[in-house]
Short mmCIF file of C-alpha atoms and ligand atoms in Angstrom, two decimals:
data_model
loop_
_atom_site.label_atom_id
_atom_site.label_comp_id
_atom_site.label_asym_id
_atom_site.label_seq_id
_atom_site.Cartn_x
_atom_site.Cartn_y
_atom_site.Cartn_z
CA MET G 1 -9.06 65.67 -32.88
CA ILE G 2 -9.71 63.57 -36.01
CA ASP G 3 -13.35 63.70 -37.01
CA GLU G 4 -15.14 60.38 -37.19
CA ARG G 5 -17.41 59.75 -40.14
CA VAL G 6 -21.17 59.46 -39.71
CA TYR G 7 -22.84 57.73 -42.68
CA ILE G 8 -26.02 59.20 -44.10
CA PHE G 9 -28.72 56.72 -45.12
CA ASP G 10 -31.38 58.53 -47.09
CA THR G 11 -34.86 57.01 -46.96
CA THR G 12 -36.73 59.80 -48.78
CA LEU G 13 -37.73 57.31 -51.49
CA ARG G 14 -39.03 54.72 -49.02
CA ASP G 15 -40.13 56.11 -45.64
CA GLY G 16 -40.40 59.63 -47.12
CA GLU G 17 -42.64 58.37 -49.87
CA GLN G 18 -44.90 56.89 -47.18
CA SER G 19 -45.99 60.46 -46.35
CA PRO G 20 -49.68 60.72 -47.16
CA GLY G 21 -50.08 61.98 -50.73
CA ALA G 22 -46.36 61.83 -51.57
CA SER G 23 -46.25 58.84 -53.89
CA LEU G 24 -43.71 59.06 -56.71
CA ASN G 25 -43.56 57.27 -60.04
CA PRO G 26 -40.38 55.46 -61.16
CA ASP G 27 -39.17 58.42 -63.29
CA GLN G 28 -39.55 60.79 -60.35
CA LYS G 29 -37.77 58.38 -58.02
CA LEU G 30 -34.88 57.97 -60.43
CA ALA G 31 -34.53 61.75 -60.83
CA ILE G 32 -34.44 62.22 -57.04
CA ALA G 33 -31.97 59.35 -56.63
CA TYR G 34 -29.54 61.04 -59.06
CA GLN G 35 -29.74 64.22 -56.95
CA LEU G 36 -29.19 62.28 -53.72
CA ALA G 37 -26.08 60.72 -55.24
CA ARG G 38 -24.76 64.17 -56.23
CA LEU G 39 -25.54 65.37 -52.72
CA GLY G 40 -23.17 62.70 -51.41
CA VAL G 41 -25.42 60.48 -49.29
CA ASP G 42 -23.88 57.10 -48.44
CA VAL G 43 -26.95 54.89 -48.82
CA ILE G 44 -30.18 55.34 -50.78
CA GLU G 45 -33.16 53.30 -49.65
CA ALA G 46 -35.00 53.26 -52.95
CA GLY G 47 -38.30 51.64 -52.01
CA PHE G 48 -40.25 48.61 -50.88
CA PRO G 49 -40.12 46.39 -54.00
CA LEU G 50 -42.77 43.85 -53.02
CA SER G 51 -45.34 46.60 -52.47
CA SER G 52 -46.02 47.21 -56.18
CA PRO G 53 -44.59 46.50 -59.66
CA GLY G 54 -43.94 50.24 -60.03
CA ASP G 55 -41.83 50.31 -56.89
CA PHE G 56 -39.92 47.22 -57.96
CA GLU G 57 -39.16 48.93 -61.30
CA ALA G 58 -38.09 52.15 -59.54
CA VAL G 59 -35.67 50.31 -57.24
CA GLN G 60 -34.24 48.27 -60.10
CA ARG G 61 -33.68 51.32 -62.33
CA ILE G 62 -31.99 53.17 -59.48
CA ALA G 63 -29.79 50.17 -58.71
CA ARG G 64 -28.77 49.86 -62.37
CA GLN G 65 -28.23 53.53 -63.12
CA VAL G 66 -27.26 55.51 -60.01
CA GLN G 67 -23.56 55.31 -59.17
CA GLY G 68 -21.93 56.14 -55.86
CA PRO G 69 -24.19 55.42 -52.91
CA MET G 70 -25.03 51.92 -51.75
CA ILE G 71 -28.57 51.04 -52.92
CA THR G 72 -30.92 49.24 -50.58
CA ALA G 73 -34.63 48.47 -50.34
CA LEU G 74 -36.95 47.23 -47.64
CA ALA G 75 -38.22 43.72 -47.01
CA ARG G 76 -40.29 42.19 -44.25
CA ALA G 77 -38.58 39.17 -42.73
CA ALA G 78 -40.07 36.77 -45.25
CA LYS G 79 -38.63 35.01 -48.29
CA PRO G 80 -40.83 36.64 -51.02
CA ASP G 81 -39.96 40.12 -49.71
CA ILE G 82 -36.25 39.31 -49.47
CA ASP G 83 -36.24 37.82 -52.97
CA ALA G 84 -37.93 40.93 -54.36
CA VAL G 85 -35.36 43.19 -52.71
CA TRP G 86 -32.47 41.08 -53.95
CA GLN G 87 -33.81 40.94 -57.52
CA SER G 88 -34.26 44.70 -57.58
CA VAL G 89 -30.91 45.73 -56.05
CA GLN G 90 -28.55 43.00 -57.24
CA ASP G 91 -27.25 44.97 -60.23
CA ALA G 92 -26.09 47.90 -58.11
CA GLU G 93 -22.36 48.51 -57.66
CA ARG G 94 -22.91 48.36 -53.90
CA LYS G 95 -26.09 46.86 -52.50
CA GLN G 96 -27.72 45.86 -49.26
CA ILE G 97 -30.86 44.00 -48.18
CA HIS G 98 -32.75 45.81 -45.40
CA MET G 99 -35.32 43.91 -43.41
CA VAL G 100 -37.71 44.86 -40.65
CA LEU G 101 -39.41 42.76 -37.97
CA SER G 102 -40.99 43.99 -34.77
CA VAL G 103 -39.27 43.66 -31.40
CA SER G 104 -41.58 45.41 -28.92
CA ASP G 105 -44.11 43.38 -26.96
CA ILE G 106 -46.85 45.73 -28.12
CA HIS G 107 -46.12 44.86 -31.75
CA ILE G 108 -45.43 41.17 -31.11
CA GLU G 109 -48.69 40.67 -29.23
CA ARG G 110 -51.03 43.17 -30.85
CA LYS G 111 -49.73 43.37 -34.42
CA LEU G 112 -48.01 40.06 -35.18
CA ARG G 113 -50.12 38.08 -32.64
CA SER G 114 -47.04 36.00 -32.00
CA THR G 115 -44.46 35.33 -29.29
CA ARG G 116 -40.94 36.64 -28.62
CA ALA G 117 -39.44 33.22 -29.34
CA ASP G 118 -41.24 32.84 -32.66
CA VAL G 119 -40.36 36.35 -33.82
CA LEU G 120 -36.73 35.82 -32.89
CA ARG G 121 -36.62 32.56 -34.85
CA ARG G 122 -38.16 34.25 -37.93
CA GLY G 123 -35.65 37.09 -37.70
CA ILE G 124 -32.66 34.75 -37.50
CA GLU G 125 -33.87 32.63 -40.44
CA ALA G 126 -34.58 35.68 -42.57
CA VAL G 127 -31.16 37.21 -41.90
CA ALA G 128 -29.40 33.95 -42.70
CA TYR G 129 -31.36 33.67 -45.96
CA ALA G 130 -30.67 37.30 -46.92
CA ARG G 131 -26.99 36.86 -46.13
CA SER G 132 -26.85 33.84 -48.46
CA LEU G 133 -27.75 36.29 -51.25
CA CYS G 134 -26.02 39.52 -50.32
CA ASP G 135 -22.90 40.52 -48.34
CA GLN G 136 -24.62 43.48 -46.71
CA VAL G 137 -27.71 42.85 -44.60
CA GLU G 138 -29.37 45.39 -42.33
CA TYR G 139 -31.77 44.25 -39.62
CA SER G 140 -34.28 46.69 -38.13
CA PRO G 141 -36.03 45.53 -34.95
CA GLU G 142 -39.13 47.64 -35.39
CA ASP G 143 -40.33 49.70 -32.42
CA ALA G 144 -37.02 49.19 -30.61
CA GLY G 145 -37.67 52.45 -28.75
CA ARG G 146 -40.48 50.74 -26.78
CA ALA G 147 -39.00 47.25 -26.55
CA ASP G 148 -37.80 45.28 -23.55
CA ALA G 149 -34.06 45.97 -23.39
CA ASP G 150 -32.93 42.38 -22.68
CA TYR G 151 -35.01 40.95 -25.52
CA LEU G 152 -33.64 43.65 -27.82
CA TYR G 153 -30.03 42.78 -26.85
CA GLU G 154 -30.73 39.09 -27.41
CA THR G 155 -32.30 39.79 -30.82
CA LEU G 156 -29.35 41.92 -31.91
CA GLU G 157 -26.83 39.31 -30.78
CA GLU G 158 -28.65 36.53 -32.64
CA VAL G 159 -29.13 38.44 -35.90
CA ILE G 160 -25.47 39.54 -35.90
CA ASP G 161 -24.47 35.91 -35.43
CA ALA G 162 -26.81 35.03 -38.31
CA GLY G 163 -24.99 37.52 -40.57
CA ALA G 164 -26.47 41.02 -40.13
CA THR G 165 -23.81 43.62 -40.93
CA VAL G 166 -25.85 46.62 -39.78
CA VAL G 167 -28.30 46.75 -36.90
CA ASN G 168 -30.69 49.67 -37.20
CA ILE G 169 -32.40 50.86 -34.03
CA PRO G 170 -35.72 52.44 -34.97
CA ASP G 171 -37.70 54.71 -32.70
CA THR G 172 -40.64 53.79 -34.89
CA THR G 173 -43.25 55.72 -32.93
CA GLY G 174 -41.09 58.74 -32.03
CA TYR G 175 -41.68 58.00 -28.34
CA THR G 176 -38.24 58.25 -26.79
CA LEU G 177 -36.52 61.29 -25.31
CA PRO G 178 -32.99 62.19 -26.43
CA HIS G 179 -31.32 61.07 -23.18
CA GLU G 180 -33.24 57.78 -23.29
CA PHE G 181 -32.45 57.09 -26.93
CA GLY G 182 -28.78 58.01 -26.50
CA GLY G 183 -28.73 55.77 -23.41
CA LEU G 184 -30.28 52.93 -25.40
CA ILE G 185 -27.46 53.08 -27.96
CA ALA G 186 -24.84 53.18 -25.19
CA SER G 187 -26.49 50.20 -23.49
CA ILE G 188 -26.55 48.23 -26.75
CA LYS G 189 -22.82 48.83 -27.09
CA ALA G 190 -22.29 47.67 -23.53
CA ASN G 191 -24.61 44.64 -23.53
CA VAL G 192 -24.57 43.10 -27.00
CA ARG G 193 -21.62 40.72 -26.99
CA ASN G 194 -20.83 40.85 -30.73
CA ILE G 195 -21.81 44.46 -31.48
CA ASP G 196 -18.31 45.20 -32.76
CA ARG G 197 -19.17 43.02 -35.80
CA ALA G 198 -22.02 45.31 -36.94
CA MET G 199 -22.51 48.99 -37.57
CA ILE G 200 -25.17 50.70 -35.45
CA SER G 201 -27.66 52.72 -37.46
CA VAL G 202 -30.63 54.71 -36.13
CA HIS G 203 -34.01 55.61 -37.56
CA CYS G 204 -36.02 58.17 -35.59
CA HIS G 205 -39.56 59.37 -36.16
CA ASN G 206 -40.77 62.83 -35.33
CA ASP G 207 -44.06 62.29 -33.50
CA LEU G 208 -42.88 64.47 -30.59
CA GLY G 209 -40.63 66.68 -32.70
CA LEU G 210 -37.53 64.90 -31.35
CA SER G 211 -36.33 62.89 -34.35
CA THR G 212 -33.30 65.05 -35.06
CA ALA G 213 -32.37 65.42 -31.37
CA ASN G 214 -32.70 61.67 -30.87
CA SER G 215 -30.52 60.95 -33.92
CA VAL G 216 -27.82 63.30 -32.63
CA ALA G 217 -28.03 61.75 -29.15
CA ALA G 218 -27.53 58.36 -30.82
CA VAL G 219 -24.40 59.34 -32.73
CA LEU G 220 -22.98 60.87 -29.56
CA ASN G 221 -23.36 57.42 -28.02
CA GLY G 222 -21.78 55.42 -30.82
CA ALA G 223 -24.27 55.08 -33.69
CA ARG G 224 -22.45 55.72 -36.95
CA ARG G 225 -25.25 55.70 -39.48
CA VAL G 226 -28.34 57.92 -39.45
CA GLU G 227 -31.48 57.20 -41.45
CA CYS G 228 -33.17 60.40 -42.49
CA THR G 229 -35.15 62.08 -45.25
CA ILE G 230 -34.97 65.30 -47.21
CA ASN G 231 -37.25 67.88 -45.55
CA GLY G 232 -37.95 65.34 -42.80
CA ILE G 233 -40.84 63.79 -44.75
CA GLY G 234 -42.06 60.31 -43.83
CA GLU G 235 -44.72 58.25 -42.14
CA ARG G 236 -47.01 60.44 -39.91
CA ALA G 237 -44.94 63.35 -38.56
CA GLY G 238 -41.97 62.22 -40.60
CA ASN G 239 -38.38 61.17 -40.03
CA ALA G 240 -35.27 62.98 -38.88
CA SER G 241 -34.50 65.64 -41.45
CA LEU G 242 -31.33 64.97 -43.42
CA GLU G 243 -30.44 68.64 -43.72
CA GLU G 244 -30.80 69.18 -39.98
CA VAL G 245 -28.67 66.17 -39.00
CA VAL G 246 -25.98 67.06 -41.53
CA MET G 247 -25.83 70.74 -40.59
CA ILE G 248 -25.77 70.01 -36.86
CA LEU G 249 -22.72 67.81 -37.38
CA ARG G 250 -21.09 70.44 -39.59
CA THR G 251 -21.97 73.54 -37.57
CA ARG G 252 -20.94 71.93 -34.28
CA GLU G 253 -18.08 69.88 -35.71
CA ARG G 254 -15.57 71.26 -33.25
CA SER G 255 -17.51 70.06 -30.23
CA LEU G 256 -18.88 66.84 -31.73
CA GLY G 257 -15.85 65.62 -33.72
CA LEU G 258 -18.09 64.04 -36.35
CA LYS G 259 -18.58 64.66 -40.05
CA THR G 260 -20.56 63.43 -43.05
CA GLY G 261 -19.74 63.20 -46.75
CA VAL G 262 -22.65 65.43 -47.80
CA ASP G 263 -22.01 68.38 -50.12
CA THR G 264 -24.06 70.81 -48.05
CA GLY G 265 -24.12 73.49 -50.76
CA ARG G 266 -26.65 71.32 -52.61
CA LEU G 267 -29.12 70.95 -49.73
CA ALA G 268 -31.48 73.75 -50.76
CA GLU G 269 -31.68 72.54 -54.35
CA VAL G 270 -32.47 68.94 -53.37
CA SER G 271 -34.97 70.11 -50.75
CA ALA G 272 -36.82 72.18 -53.36
CA MET G 273 -36.79 69.31 -55.84
CA VAL G 274 -38.23 66.82 -53.32
CA SER G 275 -40.87 69.34 -52.35
CA ARG G 276 -41.88 69.88 -55.99
CA GLN G 277 -41.95 66.17 -56.84
CA THR G 278 -43.87 65.06 -53.75
CA GLY G 279 -46.15 68.11 -53.62
CA ILE G 280 -45.27 68.57 -49.93
CA PRO G 281 -44.36 72.21 -49.26
CA VAL G 282 -41.45 73.12 -47.00
CA GLN G 283 -42.70 75.15 -44.04
CA PRO G 284 -41.20 78.69 -44.12
CA ASN G 285 -39.67 78.33 -40.66
CA LYS G 286 -38.12 74.90 -41.40
CA ALA G 287 -34.56 74.78 -40.09
CA ILE G 288 -31.84 75.02 -42.76
CA VAL G 289 -33.99 75.03 -45.92
CA GLY G 290 -37.15 77.00 -44.98
CA GLY G 291 -37.77 80.25 -46.84
CA ASN G 292 -37.30 82.22 -43.62
CA ALA G 293 -34.24 80.34 -42.32
CA PHE G 294 -31.97 83.23 -43.27
CA ALA G 295 -34.49 86.12 -43.26
CA HIS G 296 -34.35 88.88 -40.65
CA ALA G 297 -37.44 90.95 -39.95
CA SER G 298 -37.13 92.80 -36.64
CA GLY G 299 -35.20 96.03 -36.32
CA ILE G 300 -32.93 94.75 -33.56
CA HIS G 301 -31.95 91.68 -35.57
CA GLN G 302 -31.60 93.58 -38.84
CA ASP G 303 -29.31 96.14 -37.21
CA GLY G 304 -27.20 93.31 -35.75
CA VAL G 305 -26.98 91.40 -39.04
CA LEU G 306 -26.09 94.51 -41.02
CA LYS G 307 -23.23 95.22 -38.59
CA ASP G 308 -22.02 91.62 -38.65
CA LYS G 309 -23.93 88.54 -39.83
CA SER G 310 -22.48 86.43 -37.04
CA ASN G 311 -24.64 88.41 -34.60
CA TYR G 312 -27.66 86.35 -35.67
CA GLU G 313 -26.50 83.69 -38.13
CA ILE G 314 -24.72 80.50 -37.05
CA MET G 315 -24.45 79.18 -40.60
CA ARG G 316 -23.82 80.94 -43.89
CA PRO G 317 -26.80 80.62 -46.27
CA GLU G 318 -24.41 79.84 -49.12
CA ASP G 319 -23.15 76.80 -47.17
CA VAL G 320 -26.56 75.18 -47.62
CA GLY G 321 -27.25 76.66 -51.05
CA MET G 322 -29.77 79.21 -49.80
CA GLY G 323 -28.26 82.22 -51.59
CA GLU G 324 -27.98 85.34 -49.42
CA SER G 325 -29.44 86.33 -46.08
CA ARG G 326 -32.53 88.50 -46.53
CA ILE G 327 -33.54 91.68 -44.78
CA VAL G 328 -37.35 91.73 -44.84
CA LEU G 329 -39.00 95.09 -44.33
CA SER G 330 -41.88 95.03 -41.86
CA PRO G 331 -43.42 97.35 -39.24
CA ARG G 332 -40.81 95.91 -36.83
CA SER G 333 -37.90 96.89 -39.08
CA GLY G 334 -35.47 99.57 -37.96
CA ARG G 335 -34.04 102.60 -39.71
CA HIS G 336 -30.78 100.81 -40.36
CA ALA G 337 -32.52 98.13 -42.43
CA PHE G 338 -34.67 100.71 -44.21
CA ARG G 339 -31.64 102.80 -45.20
CA PHE G 340 -29.81 99.60 -46.25
CA ARG G 341 -32.63 98.44 -48.52
CA LEU G 342 -33.03 101.90 -50.07
CA ALA G 343 -29.29 101.97 -50.79
CA GLU G 344 -29.51 98.49 -52.35
CA LEU G 345 -32.17 99.90 -54.69
CA GLY G 346 -29.93 102.87 -55.49
CA TYR G 347 -31.67 105.52 -53.35
CA HIS G 348 -29.41 107.69 -51.17
CA LEU G 349 -31.60 110.24 -49.37
CA PRO G 350 -30.36 113.29 -47.52
CA ASP G 351 -31.27 113.26 -43.81
CA GLY G 352 -34.45 115.35 -44.00
CA ALA G 353 -35.91 113.34 -46.88
CA PHE G 354 -34.88 110.09 -45.21
CA VAL G 355 -36.85 110.96 -42.05
CA ARG G 356 -39.96 111.74 -44.10
CA ALA G 357 -39.55 108.53 -46.11
CA TRP G 358 -39.13 106.55 -42.87
CA GLU G 359 -42.37 107.95 -41.46
CA GLN G 360 -44.25 107.11 -44.65
CA PHE G 361 -42.76 103.64 -44.64
CA LEU G 362 -43.92 102.97 -41.05
CA GLU G 363 -47.38 104.16 -41.86
CA LEU G 364 -47.56 101.91 -44.96
CA ALA G 365 -45.99 98.91 -43.24
CA ASP G 366 -48.73 98.95 -40.60
CA ARG G 367 -51.34 98.69 -43.34
CA LYS G 368 -49.67 96.42 -45.88
CA LYS G 369 -48.27 92.96 -45.28
CA ASP G 370 -45.63 92.85 -47.99
CA ILE G 371 -43.62 95.94 -48.76
CA LEU G 372 -42.49 95.67 -52.36
CA ASP G 373 -39.61 97.49 -54.00
CA ARG G 374 -42.26 99.39 -55.98
CA ASP G 375 -43.72 100.71 -52.69
CA LEU G 376 -40.29 101.96 -51.66
CA ALA G 377 -39.86 103.69 -55.01
CA ASP G 378 -43.26 105.40 -54.56
CA ILE G 379 -42.26 106.57 -51.07
CA VAL G 380 -38.93 107.93 -52.24
CA HIS G 381 -40.45 109.80 -55.13
CA ALA G 382 -43.19 111.21 -52.96
CA VAL G 383 -40.92 112.62 -50.25
CA ASP G 384 -38.63 114.78 -52.25
CA ILE G 385 -37.86 114.05 -55.84
CA GLU G 386 -35.45 116.97 -55.89
CA SER G 387 -33.16 115.62 -53.19
CA LEU G 388 -32.49 112.24 -54.74
CA GLU G 389 -29.01 111.20 -55.66
CA VAL G 390 -29.75 108.24 -57.85
CA PRO G 391 -26.51 106.78 -59.18
CA ALA G 392 -26.28 106.26 -62.93
O1 KIV S 401 -40.00 53.32 -38.59
C1 KIV S 401 -39.51 52.18 -38.75
O2 KIV S 401 -39.41 51.37 -37.83
C2 KIV S 401 -39.10 51.83 -40.10
C3 KIV S 401 -38.27 50.58 -40.27
C4 KIV S 401 -38.50 49.93 -41.55
C5 KIV S 401 -36.81 50.93 -40.05
O3 KIV S 401 -39.34 52.57 -41.03
ZN1 ZN S 402 -39.73 54.60 -40.34
#
């Protein structure tokens, strides 16, 4: 089976930066964009240029200086927004105008206070205008996850006819379930007459914790571009996490037949950088890049991992740049892990001394949260200094 390529559209610098408290200055954005390019993402959404002069400057510097990925930025479907995007991205080697306009009745009636017909007309005009400036135009019908299917199909058909080269299907509110969202992509392929003239992209939010699952369901049904962010940051509960999407496709490549161009060995480094720059910590149990993602604490797991890592690890930590798996000593640790850690520190105890050290360890581990190497040294010295065989 020949793997098909899934394109990674990184929106850390646009939707990610919309996380409360995450705002970045142009220097920070440029530094992150360089790292995203080294990581091998296909598209960088660098910002929302009309929102502030600082964001315009950030997008323009990224477009002028960062080589490799296509550079895009967000516009509403209005001429001043589109002009600002074009002026900021036009110097990039490869550029795209991305525009958003609502498609769900909830948004049309309660946010835009408009009608389907009027919104459709605005969308078509905006796409045609954007296409007169730029060869690549992406149209995002906002809140597609809650929209009327027939109106969505009609909108997609019309904007493709008007020149959209990518149609992005956003689950803006994170409402859909994976089978529904996958089904929506399949139904778009089946019902939009000219869909073969545009790439299908998806943009899933994480309000119900389903953004990654929904993105994967979408690519299984024909989407070929996924919009995501480093560490899953973004508006409210965030976006699909880039590292999760990429590692799902890589780890399950044989069953999915899909691949990305991301250099996965850089994921941990970029995750840490984005966390530092935005001030948003990565939760320890975060898949792929969390501090505990490759740490084993219970005796049963530690014993299994020490015998063969594949017992409990489906990815190698080095494949995502996370260094080595860790054996963490805790009251739930087993003797195997305890002996292993002592040996790593150079302590090889004879059986009698080992049993005494083990008992002291259990007693200490019940009282103390973190067992440090210094604690292990104290235990070893206390049990029987005479019986140590400390290698030179
Ligand atoms: O969530 C959303 O709908 C968006 C669009 C701009 C794609 O961020
Ligand atoms: Zn979004």
